[in-house]
């Protein structure tokens, strides 16, 4: 009975850990396989957008009166 409970503990822990990290693992594998040249397209686009946001934030602090 003791070995059965230990086995169930290991199986349960494995399922919980796999469920927690499965999305990240699959995303990393599929990005590597199918990413090609567009692997960083969205990351680069997001960086460009955020760079312009910083300019807008600095320009809006100026007083015009």
JSON list of C-alpha atoms in Angstrom, two decimals:
[
{"chain": "A", "resi": 1, "resn": "UNK", "atom": "CA", "xyz": [0.00, 0.00, 0.00]},
{"chain": "A", "resi": 2, "resn": "UNK", "atom": "CA", "xyz": [2.86, 2.32, 0.81]},
{"chain": "A", "resi": 3, "resn": "UNK", "atom": "CA", "xyz": [4.48, 1.89, -2.61]},
{"chain": "A", "resi": 4, "resn": "UNK", "atom": "CA", "xyz": [1.13, 2.56, -4.29]},
{"chain": "A", "resi": 5, "resn": "UNK", "atom": "CA", "xyz": [0.78, 5.91, -2.47]},
{"chain": "A", "resi": 6, "resn": "UNK", "atom": "CA", "xyz": [4.35, 6.86, -3.38]},
{"chain": "A", "resi": 7, "resn": "UNK", "atom": "CA", "xyz": [3.66, 5.98, -7.04]},
{"chain": "A", "resi": 8, "resn": "UNK", "atom": "CA", "xyz": [0.48, 8.04, -7.04]},
{"chain": "A", "resi": 9, "resn": "UNK", "atom": "CA", "xyz": [2.38, 10.94, -5.48]},
{"chain": "A", "resi": 10, "resn": "UNK", "atom": "CA", "xyz": [4.95, 10.81, -8.28]},
{"chain": "A", "resi": 11, "resn": "UNK", "atom": "CA", "xyz": [2.29, 10.51, -10.98]},
{"chain": "A", "resi": 12, "resn": "UNK", "atom": "CA", "xyz": [0.27, 13.37, -9.51]},
{"chain": "A", "resi": 13, "resn": "UNK", "atom": "CA", "xyz": [3.32, 15.60, -9.18]},
{"chain": "A", "resi": 14, "resn": "UNK", "atom": "CA", "xyz": [4.35, 14.81, -12.73]},
{"chain": "A", "resi": 15, "resn": "UNK", "atom": "CA", "xyz": [0.92, 15.68, -14.09]},
{"chain": "A", "resi": 16, "resn": "UNK", "atom": "CA", "xyz": [0.83, 18.97, -12.18]},
{"chain": "A", "resi": 17, "resn": "UNK", "atom": "CA", "xyz": [4.33, 19.97, -13.30]},
{"chain": "A", "resi": 18, "resn": "UNK", "atom": "CA", "xyz": [3.67, 18.94, -16.89]},
{"chain": "A", "resi": 19, "resn": "UNK", "atom": "CA", "xyz": [0.42, 20.90, -16.93]},
{"chain": "A", "resi": 20, "resn": "UNK", "atom": "CA", "xyz": [2.13, 23.98, -15.55]},
{"chain": "A", "resi": 21, "resn": "UNK", "atom": "CA", "xyz": [4.96, 24.04, -18.09]},
{"chain": "A", "resi": 22, "resn": "UNK", "atom": "CA", "xyz": [3.44, 22.30, -21.12]},
{"chain": "A", "resi": 23, "resn": "UNK", "atom": "CA", "xyz": [2.36, 25.50, -22.88]},
{"chain": "A", "resi": 24, "resn": "UNK", "atom": "CA", "xyz": [5.82, 27.03, -22.57]},
{"chain": "A", "resi": 25, "resn": "UNK", "atom": "CA", "xyz": [7.51, 23.87, -23.75]},
{"chain": "A", "resi": 26, "resn": "UNK", "atom": "CA", "xyz": [5.25, 23.45, -26.78]},
{"chain": "A", "resi": 27, "resn": "UNK", "atom": "CA", "xyz": [5.54, 27.13, -27.70]},
{"chain": "A", "resi": 28, "resn": "UNK", "atom": "CA", "xyz": [9.32, 26.97, -27.58]},
{"chain": "A", "resi": 29, "resn": "UNK", "atom": "CA", "xyz": [9.47, 23.84, -29.70]},
{"chain": "A", "resi": 30, "resn": "UNK", "atom": "CA", "xyz": [6.99, 25.08, -32.30]},
{"chain": "A", "resi": 31, "resn": "UNK", "atom": "CA", "xyz": [8.65, 28.50, -32.53]},
{"chain": "A", "resi": 32, "resn": "UNK", "atom": "CA", "xyz": [11.95, 26.78, -33.19]},
{"chain": "A", "resi": 33, "resn": "UNK", "atom": "CA", "xyz": [10.48, 24.42, -35.78]},
{"chain": "A", "resi": 34, "resn": "UNK", "atom": "CA", "xyz": [8.14, 26.75, -37.66]},
{"chain": "A", "resi": 35, "resn": "UNK", "atom": "CA", "xyz": [9.56, 30.16, -36.77]},
{"chain": "A", "resi": 36, "resn": "UNK", "atom": "CA", "xyz": [12.08, 30.56, -39.54]},
{"chain": "A", "resi": 37, "resn": "UNK", "atom": "CA", "xyz": [12.90, 34.19, -40.36]},
{"chain": "A", "resi": 38, "resn": "UNK", "atom": "CA", "xyz": [9.76, 35.53, -38.70]},
{"chain": "A", "resi": 39, "resn": "UNK", "atom": "CA", "xyz": [10.68, 34.15, -35.30]},
{"chain": "A", "resi": 40, "resn": "UNK", "atom": "CA", "xyz": [11.18, 37.62, -33.79]},
{"chain": "A", "resi": 41, "resn": "UNK", "atom": "CA", "xyz": [8.66, 39.54, -35.91]},
{"chain": "A", "resi": 42, "resn": "UNK", "atom": "CA", "xyz": [6.17, 40.25, -33.11]},
{"chain": "A", "resi": 43, "resn": "UNK", "atom": "CA", "xyz": [8.89, 40.97, -30.55]},
{"chain": "A", "resi": 44, "resn": "UNK", "atom": "CA", "xyz": [10.57, 43.47, -32.89]},
{"chain": "A", "resi": 45, "resn": "UNK", "atom": "CA", "xyz": [7.23, 45.08, -33.75]},
{"chain": "A", "resi": 46, "resn": "UNK", "atom": "CA", "xyz": [6.40, 45.43, -30.06]},
{"chain": "A", "resi": 47, "resn": "UNK", "atom": "CA", "xyz": [9.80, 47.03, -29.37]},
{"chain": "A", "resi": 48, "resn": "UNK", "atom": "CA", "xyz": [9.26, 49.55, -32.18]},
{"chain": "A", "resi": 49, "resn": "UNK", "atom": "CA", "xyz": [5.84, 50.47, -30.81]},
{"chain": "A", "resi": 50, "resn": "UNK", "atom": "CA", "xyz": [7.13, 50.86, -27.26]},
{"chain": "A", "resi": 51, "resn": "UNK", "atom": "CA", "xyz": [10.02, 53.00, -28.48]},
{"chain": "A", "resi": 52, "resn": "UNK", "atom": "CA", "xyz": [7.56, 55.47, -30.00]},
{"chain": "A", "resi": 53, "resn": "UNK", "atom": "CA", "xyz": [5.47, 55.40, -26.81]},
{"chain": "A", "resi": 54, "resn": "UNK", "atom": "CA", "xyz": [8.47, 56.67, -24.88]},
{"chain": "A", "resi": 55, "resn": "UNK", "atom": "CA", "xyz": [8.78, 59.61, -27.26]},
{"chain": "A", "resi": 56, "resn": "UNK", "atom": "CA", "xyz": [5.09, 60.47, -26.85]},
{"chain": "A", "resi": 57, "resn": "UNK", "atom": "CA", "xyz": [5.38, 60.33, -23.07]},
{"chain": "A", "resi": 58, "resn": "UNK", "atom": "CA", "xyz": [8.35, 62.71, -23.03]},
{"chain": "A", "resi": 59, "resn": "UNK", "atom": "CA", "xyz": [6.74, 65.13, -25.46]},
{"chain": "A", "resi": 60, "resn": "UNK", "atom": "CA", "xyz": [3.55, 65.33, -23.42]},
{"chain": "A", "resi": 61, "resn": "UNK", "atom": "CA", "xyz": [5.40, 66.59, -20.32]},
{"chain": "A", "resi": 62, "resn": "UNK", "atom": "CA", "xyz": [6.34, 69.89, -21.99]},
{"chain": "A", "resi": 63, "resn": "UNK", "atom": "CA", "xyz": [4.42, 72.98, -20.96]},
{"chain": "A", "resi": 64, "resn": "UNK", "atom": "CA", "xyz": [3.24, 75.18, -23.78]},
{"chain": "A", "resi": 65, "resn": "UNK", "atom": "CA", "xyz": [2.02, 78.16, -21.80]}
]
